[in-house]
Coordinates of C-alpha atoms in Angstrom, one line a residue:
X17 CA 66.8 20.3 -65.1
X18 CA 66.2 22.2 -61.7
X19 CA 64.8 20.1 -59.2
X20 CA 60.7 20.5 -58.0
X21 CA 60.1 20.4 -54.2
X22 CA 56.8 19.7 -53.0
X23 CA 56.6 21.3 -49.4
X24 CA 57.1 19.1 -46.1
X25 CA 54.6 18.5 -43.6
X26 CA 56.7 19.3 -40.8
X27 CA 57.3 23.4 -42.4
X28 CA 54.0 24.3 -41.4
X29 CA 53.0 25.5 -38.3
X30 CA 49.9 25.7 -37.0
X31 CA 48.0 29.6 -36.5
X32 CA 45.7 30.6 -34.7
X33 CA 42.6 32.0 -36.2
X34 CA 40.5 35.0 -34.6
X35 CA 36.5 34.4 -36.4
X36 CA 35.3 38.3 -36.8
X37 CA 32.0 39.1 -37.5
X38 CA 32.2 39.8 -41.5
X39 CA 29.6 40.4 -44.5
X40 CA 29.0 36.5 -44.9
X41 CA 29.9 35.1 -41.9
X42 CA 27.1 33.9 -41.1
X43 CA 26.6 32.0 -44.4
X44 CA 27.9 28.1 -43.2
X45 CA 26.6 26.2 -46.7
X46 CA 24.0 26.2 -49.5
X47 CA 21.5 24.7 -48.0
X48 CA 20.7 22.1 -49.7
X49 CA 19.2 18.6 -48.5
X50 CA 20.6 14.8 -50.3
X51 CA 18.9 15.3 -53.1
X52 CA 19.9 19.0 -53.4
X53 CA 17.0 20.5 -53.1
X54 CA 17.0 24.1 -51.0
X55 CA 15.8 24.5 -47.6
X56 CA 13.6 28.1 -47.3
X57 CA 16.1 28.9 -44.3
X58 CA 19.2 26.2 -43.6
X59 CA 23.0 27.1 -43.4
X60 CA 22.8 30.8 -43.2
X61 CA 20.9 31.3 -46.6
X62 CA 17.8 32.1 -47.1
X63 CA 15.6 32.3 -50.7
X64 CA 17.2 32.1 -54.1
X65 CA 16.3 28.8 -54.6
X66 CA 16.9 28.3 -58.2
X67 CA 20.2 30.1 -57.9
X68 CA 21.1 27.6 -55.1
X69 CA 19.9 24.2 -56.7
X70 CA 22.0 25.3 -59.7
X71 CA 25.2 25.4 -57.4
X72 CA 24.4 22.5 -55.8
X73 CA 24.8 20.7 -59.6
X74 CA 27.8 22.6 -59.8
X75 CA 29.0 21.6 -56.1
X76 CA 28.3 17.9 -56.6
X77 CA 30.2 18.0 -60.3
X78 CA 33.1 19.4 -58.5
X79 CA 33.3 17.2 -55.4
X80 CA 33.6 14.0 -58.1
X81 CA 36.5 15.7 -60.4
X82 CA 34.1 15.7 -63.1
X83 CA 34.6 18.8 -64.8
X84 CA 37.3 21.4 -65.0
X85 CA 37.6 24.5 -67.3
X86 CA 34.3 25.2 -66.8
X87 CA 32.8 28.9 -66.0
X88 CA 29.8 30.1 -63.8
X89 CA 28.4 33.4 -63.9
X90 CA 26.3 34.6 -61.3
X91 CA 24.3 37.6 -62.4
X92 CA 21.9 39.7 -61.0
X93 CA 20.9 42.9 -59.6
X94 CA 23.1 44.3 -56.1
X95 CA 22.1 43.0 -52.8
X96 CA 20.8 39.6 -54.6
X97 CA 22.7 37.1 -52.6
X98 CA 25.9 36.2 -55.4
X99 CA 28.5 36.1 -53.3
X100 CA 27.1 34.5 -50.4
X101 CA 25.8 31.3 -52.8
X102 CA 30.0 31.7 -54.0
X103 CA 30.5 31.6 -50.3
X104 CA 28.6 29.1 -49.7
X105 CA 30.3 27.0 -52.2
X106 CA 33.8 27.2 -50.7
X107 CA 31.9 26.2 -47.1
X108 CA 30.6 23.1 -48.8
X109 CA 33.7 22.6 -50.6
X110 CA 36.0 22.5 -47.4
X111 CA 39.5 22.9 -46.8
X112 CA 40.5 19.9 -49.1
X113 CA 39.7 21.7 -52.9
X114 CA 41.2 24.9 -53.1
X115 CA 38.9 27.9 -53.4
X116 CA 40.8 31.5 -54.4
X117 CA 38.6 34.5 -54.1
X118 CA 39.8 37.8 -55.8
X119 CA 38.1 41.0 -56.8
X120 CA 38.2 41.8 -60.9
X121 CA 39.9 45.3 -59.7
X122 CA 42.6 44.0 -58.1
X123 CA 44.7 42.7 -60.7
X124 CA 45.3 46.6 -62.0
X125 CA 46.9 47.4 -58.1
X126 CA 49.5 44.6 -58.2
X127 CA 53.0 45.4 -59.0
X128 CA 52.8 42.7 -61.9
X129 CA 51.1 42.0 -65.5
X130 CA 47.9 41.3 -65.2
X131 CA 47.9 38.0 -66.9
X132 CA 50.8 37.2 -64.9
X133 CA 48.4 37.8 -61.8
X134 CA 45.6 35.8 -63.2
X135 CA 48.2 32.8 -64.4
X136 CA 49.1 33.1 -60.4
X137 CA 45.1 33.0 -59.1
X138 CA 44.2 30.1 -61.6
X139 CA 47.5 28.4 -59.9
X140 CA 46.6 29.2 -56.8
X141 CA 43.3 27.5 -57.7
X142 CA 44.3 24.2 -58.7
X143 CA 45.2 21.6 -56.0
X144 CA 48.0 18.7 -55.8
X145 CA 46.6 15.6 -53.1
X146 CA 50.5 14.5 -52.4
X147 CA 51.1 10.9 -50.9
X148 CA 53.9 10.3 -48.4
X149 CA 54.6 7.5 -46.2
X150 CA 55.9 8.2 -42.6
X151 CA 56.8 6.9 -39.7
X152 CA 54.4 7.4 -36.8
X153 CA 54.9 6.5 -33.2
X154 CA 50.8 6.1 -32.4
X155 CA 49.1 4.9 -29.1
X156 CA 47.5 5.9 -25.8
X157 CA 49.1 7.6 -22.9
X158 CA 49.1 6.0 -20.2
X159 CA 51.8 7.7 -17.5
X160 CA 53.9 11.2 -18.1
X161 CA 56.9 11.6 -16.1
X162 CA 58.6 14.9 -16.4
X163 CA 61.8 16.1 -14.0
X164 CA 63.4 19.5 -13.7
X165 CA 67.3 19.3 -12.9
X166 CA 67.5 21.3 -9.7
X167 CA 71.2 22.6 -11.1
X168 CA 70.5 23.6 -14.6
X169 CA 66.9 23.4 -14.7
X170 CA 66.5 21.1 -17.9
X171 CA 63.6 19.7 -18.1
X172 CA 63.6 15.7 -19.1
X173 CA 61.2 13.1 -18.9
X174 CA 59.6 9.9 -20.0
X175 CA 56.1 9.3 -22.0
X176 CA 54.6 5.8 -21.8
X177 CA 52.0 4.6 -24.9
X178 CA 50.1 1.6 -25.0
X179 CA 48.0 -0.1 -28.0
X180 CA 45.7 -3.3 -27.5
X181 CA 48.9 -5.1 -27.8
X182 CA 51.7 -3.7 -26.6
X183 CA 53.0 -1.2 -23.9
X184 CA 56.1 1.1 -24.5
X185 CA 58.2 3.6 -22.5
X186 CA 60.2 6.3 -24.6
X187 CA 62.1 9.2 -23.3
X188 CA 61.6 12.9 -23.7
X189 CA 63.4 15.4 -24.9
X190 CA 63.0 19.3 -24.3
X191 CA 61.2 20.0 -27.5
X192 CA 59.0 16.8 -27.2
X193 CA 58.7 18.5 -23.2
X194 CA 57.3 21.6 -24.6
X195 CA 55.1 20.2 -27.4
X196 CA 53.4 18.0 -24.7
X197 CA 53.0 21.0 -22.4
X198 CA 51.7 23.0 -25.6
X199 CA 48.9 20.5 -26.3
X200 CA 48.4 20.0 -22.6
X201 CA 48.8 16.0 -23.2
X202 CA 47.3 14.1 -20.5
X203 CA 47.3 10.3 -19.3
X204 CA 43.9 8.9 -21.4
X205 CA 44.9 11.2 -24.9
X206 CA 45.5 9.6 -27.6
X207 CA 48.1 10.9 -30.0
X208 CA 50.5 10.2 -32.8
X209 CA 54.1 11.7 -32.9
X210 CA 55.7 11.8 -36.2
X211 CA 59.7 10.7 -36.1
X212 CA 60.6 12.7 -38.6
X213 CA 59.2 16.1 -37.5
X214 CA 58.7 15.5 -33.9
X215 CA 55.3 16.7 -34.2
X216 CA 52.5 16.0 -31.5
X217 CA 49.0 15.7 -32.5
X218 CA 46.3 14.8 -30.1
X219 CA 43.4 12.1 -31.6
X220 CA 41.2 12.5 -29.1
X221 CA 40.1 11.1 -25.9
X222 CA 40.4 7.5 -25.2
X223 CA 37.1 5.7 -24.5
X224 CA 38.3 4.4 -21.4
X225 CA 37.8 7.6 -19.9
X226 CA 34.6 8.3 -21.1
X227 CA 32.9 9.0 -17.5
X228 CA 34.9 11.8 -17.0
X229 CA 32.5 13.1 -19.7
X230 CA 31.4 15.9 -17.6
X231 CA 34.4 17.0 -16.1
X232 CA 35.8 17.6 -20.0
X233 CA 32.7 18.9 -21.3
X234 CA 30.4 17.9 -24.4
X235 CA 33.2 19.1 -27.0
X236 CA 35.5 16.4 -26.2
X237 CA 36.2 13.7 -28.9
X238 CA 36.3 10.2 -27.7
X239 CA 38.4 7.6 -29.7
X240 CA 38.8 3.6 -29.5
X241 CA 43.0 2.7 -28.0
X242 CA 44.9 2.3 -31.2
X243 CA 45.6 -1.6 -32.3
X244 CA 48.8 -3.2 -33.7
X245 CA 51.8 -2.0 -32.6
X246 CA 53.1 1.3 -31.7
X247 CA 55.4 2.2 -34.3
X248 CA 54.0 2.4 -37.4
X249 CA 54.2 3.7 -41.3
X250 CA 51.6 5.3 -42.3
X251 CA 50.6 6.7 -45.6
X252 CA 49.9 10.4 -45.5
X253 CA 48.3 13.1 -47.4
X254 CA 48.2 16.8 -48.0
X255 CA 46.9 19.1 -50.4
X256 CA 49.1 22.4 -51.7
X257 CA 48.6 24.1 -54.7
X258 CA 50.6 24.6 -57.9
X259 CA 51.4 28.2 -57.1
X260 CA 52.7 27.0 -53.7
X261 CA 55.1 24.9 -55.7
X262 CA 55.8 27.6 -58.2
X263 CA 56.8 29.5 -55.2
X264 CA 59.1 27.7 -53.4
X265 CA 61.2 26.8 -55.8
X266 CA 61.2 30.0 -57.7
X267 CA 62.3 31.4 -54.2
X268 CA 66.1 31.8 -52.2
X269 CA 63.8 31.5 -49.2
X270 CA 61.7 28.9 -50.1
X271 CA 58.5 28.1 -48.5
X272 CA 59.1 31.7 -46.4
X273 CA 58.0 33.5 -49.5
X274 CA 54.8 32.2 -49.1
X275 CA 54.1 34.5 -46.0
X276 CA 55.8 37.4 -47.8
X277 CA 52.8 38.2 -49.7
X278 CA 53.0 39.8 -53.1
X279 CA 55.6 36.9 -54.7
X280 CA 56.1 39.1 -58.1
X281 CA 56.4 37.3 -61.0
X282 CA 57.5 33.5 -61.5
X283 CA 59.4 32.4 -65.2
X284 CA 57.2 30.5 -67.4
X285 CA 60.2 28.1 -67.4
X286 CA 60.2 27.1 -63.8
X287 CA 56.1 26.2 -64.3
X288 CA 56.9 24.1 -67.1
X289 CA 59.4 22.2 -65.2
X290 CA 56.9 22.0 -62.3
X291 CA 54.0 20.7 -64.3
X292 CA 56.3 18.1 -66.0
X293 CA 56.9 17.1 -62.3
X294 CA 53.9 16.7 -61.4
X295 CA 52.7 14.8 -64.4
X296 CA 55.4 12.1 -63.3
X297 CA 54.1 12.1 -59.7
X298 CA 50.8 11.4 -61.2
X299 CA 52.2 8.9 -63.0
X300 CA 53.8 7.3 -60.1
X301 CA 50.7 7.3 -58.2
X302 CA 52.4 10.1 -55.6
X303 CA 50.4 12.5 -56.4
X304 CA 47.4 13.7 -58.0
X305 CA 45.6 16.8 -59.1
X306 CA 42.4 18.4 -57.4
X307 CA 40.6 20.7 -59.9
X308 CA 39.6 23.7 -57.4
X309 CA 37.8 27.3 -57.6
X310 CA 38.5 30.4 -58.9
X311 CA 36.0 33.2 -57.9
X312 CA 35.9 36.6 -59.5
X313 CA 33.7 39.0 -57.9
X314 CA 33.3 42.2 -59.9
X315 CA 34.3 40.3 -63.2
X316 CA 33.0 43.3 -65.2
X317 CA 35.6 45.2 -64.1
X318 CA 38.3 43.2 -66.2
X319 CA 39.2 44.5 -69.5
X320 CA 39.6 42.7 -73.3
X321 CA 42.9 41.5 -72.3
X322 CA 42.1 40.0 -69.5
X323 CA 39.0 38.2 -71.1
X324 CA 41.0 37.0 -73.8
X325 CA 43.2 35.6 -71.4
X326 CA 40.2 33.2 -69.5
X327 CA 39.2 32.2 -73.0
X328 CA 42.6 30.5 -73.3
X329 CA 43.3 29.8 -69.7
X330 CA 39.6 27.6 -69.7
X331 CA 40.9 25.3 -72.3
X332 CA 43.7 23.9 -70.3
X333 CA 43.5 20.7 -69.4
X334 CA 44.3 21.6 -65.2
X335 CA 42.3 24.6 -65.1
X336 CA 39.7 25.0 -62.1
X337 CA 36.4 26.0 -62.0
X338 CA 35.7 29.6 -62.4
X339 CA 33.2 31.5 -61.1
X340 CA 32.2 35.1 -62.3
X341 CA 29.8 37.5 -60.5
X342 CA 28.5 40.6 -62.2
X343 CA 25.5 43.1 -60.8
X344 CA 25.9 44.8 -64.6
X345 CA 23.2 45.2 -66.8
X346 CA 24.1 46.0 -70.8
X347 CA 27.4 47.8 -70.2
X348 CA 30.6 49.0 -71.5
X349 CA 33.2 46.5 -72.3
X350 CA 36.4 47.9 -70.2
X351 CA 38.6 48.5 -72.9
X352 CA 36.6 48.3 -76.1
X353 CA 33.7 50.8 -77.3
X354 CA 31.6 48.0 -77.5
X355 CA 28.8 47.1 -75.0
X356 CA 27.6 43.5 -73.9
X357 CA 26.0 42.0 -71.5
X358 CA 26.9 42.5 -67.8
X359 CA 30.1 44.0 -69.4
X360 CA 31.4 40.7 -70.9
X361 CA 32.4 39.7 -74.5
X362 CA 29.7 37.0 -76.2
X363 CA 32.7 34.4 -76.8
X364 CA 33.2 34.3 -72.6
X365 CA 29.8 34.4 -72.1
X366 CA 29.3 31.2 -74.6
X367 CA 31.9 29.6 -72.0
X368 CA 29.4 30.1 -69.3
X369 CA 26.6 28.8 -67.3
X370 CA 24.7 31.9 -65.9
X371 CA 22.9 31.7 -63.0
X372 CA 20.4 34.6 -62.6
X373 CA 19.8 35.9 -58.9
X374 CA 16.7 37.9 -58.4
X375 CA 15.5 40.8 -55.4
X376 CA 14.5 39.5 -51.8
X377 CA 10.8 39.4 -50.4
X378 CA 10.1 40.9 -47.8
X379 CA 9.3 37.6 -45.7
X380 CA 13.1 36.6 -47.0
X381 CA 14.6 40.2 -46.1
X382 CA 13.5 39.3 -42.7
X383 CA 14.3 36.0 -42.4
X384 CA 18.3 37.5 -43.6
X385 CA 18.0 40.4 -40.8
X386 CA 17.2 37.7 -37.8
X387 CA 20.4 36.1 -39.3
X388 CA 22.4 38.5 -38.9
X389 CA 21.1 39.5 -35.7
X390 CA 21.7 36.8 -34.0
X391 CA 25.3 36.2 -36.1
X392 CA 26.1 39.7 -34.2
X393 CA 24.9 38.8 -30.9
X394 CA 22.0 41.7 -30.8
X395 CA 19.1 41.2 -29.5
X396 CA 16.2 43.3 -30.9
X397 CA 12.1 43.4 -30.4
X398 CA 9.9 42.1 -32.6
X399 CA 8.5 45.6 -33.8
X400 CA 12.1 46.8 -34.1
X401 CA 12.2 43.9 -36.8
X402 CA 9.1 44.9 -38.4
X403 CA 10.8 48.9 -38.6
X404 CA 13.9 47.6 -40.0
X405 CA 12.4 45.0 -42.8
X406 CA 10.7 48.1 -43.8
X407 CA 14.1 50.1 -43.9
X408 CA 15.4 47.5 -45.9
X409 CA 12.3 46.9 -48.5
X410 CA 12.0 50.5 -49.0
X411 CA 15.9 51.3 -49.4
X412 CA 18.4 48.1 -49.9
X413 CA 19.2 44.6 -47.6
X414 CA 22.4 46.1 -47.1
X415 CA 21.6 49.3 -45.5
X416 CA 19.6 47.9 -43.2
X417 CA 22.0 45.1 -42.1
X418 CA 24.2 47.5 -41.6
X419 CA 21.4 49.9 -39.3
X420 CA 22.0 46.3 -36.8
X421 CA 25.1 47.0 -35.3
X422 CA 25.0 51.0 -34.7
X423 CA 21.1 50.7 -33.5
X424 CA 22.5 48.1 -30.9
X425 CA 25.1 50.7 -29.9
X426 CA 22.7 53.4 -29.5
X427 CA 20.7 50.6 -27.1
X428 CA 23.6 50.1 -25.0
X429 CA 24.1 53.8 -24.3
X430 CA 20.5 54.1 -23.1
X431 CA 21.0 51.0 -20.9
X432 CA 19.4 48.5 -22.7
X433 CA 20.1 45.1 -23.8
X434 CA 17.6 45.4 -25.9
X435 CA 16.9 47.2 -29.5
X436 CA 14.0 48.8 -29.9
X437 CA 12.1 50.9 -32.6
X438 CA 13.3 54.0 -31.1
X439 CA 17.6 53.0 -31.7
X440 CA 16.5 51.9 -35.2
X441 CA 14.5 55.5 -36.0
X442 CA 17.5 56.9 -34.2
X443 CA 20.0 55.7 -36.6
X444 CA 17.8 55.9 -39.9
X445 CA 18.7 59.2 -39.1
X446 CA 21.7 59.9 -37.8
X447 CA 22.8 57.6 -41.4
X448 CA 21.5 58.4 -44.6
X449 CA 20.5 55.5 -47.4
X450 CA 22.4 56.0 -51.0
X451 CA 18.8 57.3 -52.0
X452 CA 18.1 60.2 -49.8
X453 CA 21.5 61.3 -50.2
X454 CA 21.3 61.3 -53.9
X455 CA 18.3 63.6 -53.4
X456 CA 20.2 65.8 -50.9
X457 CA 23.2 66.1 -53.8
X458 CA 20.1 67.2 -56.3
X459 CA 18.6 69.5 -53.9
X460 CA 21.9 71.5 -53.0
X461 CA 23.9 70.7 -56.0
X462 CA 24.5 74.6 -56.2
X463 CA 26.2 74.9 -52.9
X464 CA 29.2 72.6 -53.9
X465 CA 32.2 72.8 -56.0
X466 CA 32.2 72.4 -59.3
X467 CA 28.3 72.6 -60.1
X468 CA 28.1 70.3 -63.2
X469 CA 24.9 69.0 -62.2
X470 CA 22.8 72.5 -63.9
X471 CA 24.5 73.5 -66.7
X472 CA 25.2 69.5 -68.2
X473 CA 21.8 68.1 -67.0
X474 CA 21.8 64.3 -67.3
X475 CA 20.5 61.4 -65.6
X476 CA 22.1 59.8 -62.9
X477 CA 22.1 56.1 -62.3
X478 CA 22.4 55.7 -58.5
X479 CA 22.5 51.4 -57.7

């Protein structure tokens, strides 16, 4: 039997992130208070309260490991809010329980089977908590001595740490040099050094340097001077999913493959073994499993096949949580002649609790623009507000979120840090809604290719 590897601590590296400005970036939670009822305006979502209560229930359920295999559908017209309460979920979630977010379209552009790349997104969606003990060297710094050889120019030095009990000196080597320099360590920090690895992580700031609190600055984290001694074991744990597993040892390369993107298909064998691997972990008390979710945006997009595969994959006994959003009314089952509602089969749609979305106000349209103003840094007048809300009532929330940026361009051109109702009529404009070009396409149909739209008259559905 081929030996499972779980993947080490020490082959990750820390990235950097760069935060852009994106479609639900400003959404940080659901909004709920401790006894999940929804705030009108918290967390970057406003209105949909029924919608948001329902995923708190859902949230909570999650968060104890109470349910798996279960489905959500979230179902309502376009511009209702169903991703950003998804969203929202996976915020509230944190980075603990894996959350996998895919489009129903794009299992038909990977170079794979599409049950193969929904067996691979259910994987992805299903966590294992591993256990490890390791040794730590843990305490305060309290000196850092570093030397440069005036021949060679290798750097050495010597770190000393201290607990409540204990004082050490240890020597440094050139990696241990440049990891300190890295994290710009200081005397006060405290940190923990794994043996194994070598790794440097900083804790915080010791409380016995709390009055330089203002020469650091209000973001710095203050902790108490480690007890016991300085080398220590200590138990730790990481979460990494089955399909990181499945990966690395279906791999020559090993946990590479994991930054190589599409990983093609992995044998059914090598799974098996896996999960049988896991089981004994479990068993052991190494390891256990952390039922995550699965979101599907577009889910009417799938066809039969790949419904009939989430009727079967929900029954598993380590599936995650799935949740479907659809802005379908009675539509075409892709792949049958058949319609049903929001483009599903009835036997997956007995599977699921639907939670219904419905339209914005015009009191929450606004309340959703000043969001997203101030999420894109734009400063705008009050009647500029009032223009836009309109936009967006009379046309859709997206159009008129998306009037924000290019009306705050048009400001800056004129010299102003300021928009005002003349950038937003200005851009109304310059960019047409789906609507008033739908009506420009009627009006001059004649004048482009292929004139379908006179001799087959029919109606068009425009969303």
């Amino acid at each position: 039997m081929t030996t499972v590897n779980a993947p080490k601590i020490s082959e990750y590296k820390e990235a950097t992130r760069i935060e852009r400005v994106g479609a639900q970036s400003h959404i940080r939670g659901l909004g709920l208070d401790g006894d999940l009822e929804p705030r009108n305006i918290s967390q970057g979502m406003v209105g949909q309260k029924k919608a948001r209560k329902a995923a708190g229930i859902i949230l909570n359920t999650i968060r104890a490991g109470k349910i798996a295999g279960r489905s959500i559908l979230i179902a309502g017209q376009p511009g209702t809010g169903k991703t950003a309460i998804a969203m929202g979920v996976a915020k509230a979630l944190g980075n603990d329980i894996p959350f996998t977010a895919m489009a129903g379209s794009e299992i038909f552009s990977l170079q794979m089977s599409k049950t193969e790349s929904l067996t691979q997104a259910f994987r992805r969606s299903i966590g294992v908590r591993i256990k490890e003990e390791t040794e730590i060297v843990e305490g305060e710094v309290v000196e850092i001595e570093i030397d440069k050889s005036a021949t060679s120019g290798a750097k050495t030095g010597k770190i000393t740490l201290k607990t409540t009990e204990m004082e050490t000196i240890y020597d440094l080597g050139a990696k241990m040099i440049e990891s300190i320099t890295k994290e710009k360590i200081s005397s006060g920090d405290v940190i923990t050094i794994d043996k194994v690895s070598g790794r440097i992580s900083k804790l915080g700031r010791s409380f016995s340097k709390a009055s330089e609190f203002d020469a650091l600055g209000p973001q710095t984290r203050h902790v108490q001077c480690p007890e016991g001694e300085i080398e220590k074991r200590k138990e730790v744990v990481h979460t990494v999913t089955l399909h990181e597993i499945d990966v690395i040892n279906s791999r020559q390369k090993g946990f590479l493959d994991l930054f190589s993107g599409d990983t093609g298909e992995i044998d059914s064998e090598i799974r098996d073994q896996i999960d049988s691997k896991v089981a004994e972990w479990k068993e052991e008390g190494k390891a256990d499993i952390v039922p995550g979710v699965l979101f599907i945006d577009e889910v009417h997009m799938l066809d039969i096949e790949c419904f009939s595969f989430l009727n079967r994959a929900l029954e598993s006994d380590k599936a995650p949580i799935v949740i479907l959003a659809t802005n379908r009314g009675i539509t075409n089952i892709r792949g049958t002649t058949y319609k049903g509602p929001h483009g599903l089969p009835i036997d997956l749609l007995d599977r699921c609790l639907i939670i219904q979305t419905e339209p914005y106000n015009e009191a929450e349209i606004r309340s959703i623009l000043e969001i997203r103003c101030e999420e894109e840094d734009v400063e705008m007048t009050e009647e500029a507000k009032e223009v836009l809300t309109k936009i967006g009532v009379d046309t859709t929330l997206r159009y008129a979120i998306q009037l924000i940026t290019t009306a705050n361009l048009v400001a800056q051109k004129r010299k102003s840090n300021e928009v005002d109702v003349e950038d937003v009529r200005r851009v109304y404009s310059m960019f047409i809604d789906h609507v008033r070009s739908t009506q420009y396409l009627r009006d001059h149909q004649a004048e482009y290719m292929f004139d379908e739209y006179q001799k087959q008259p029919q109606k068009m559905q425009v969303e």
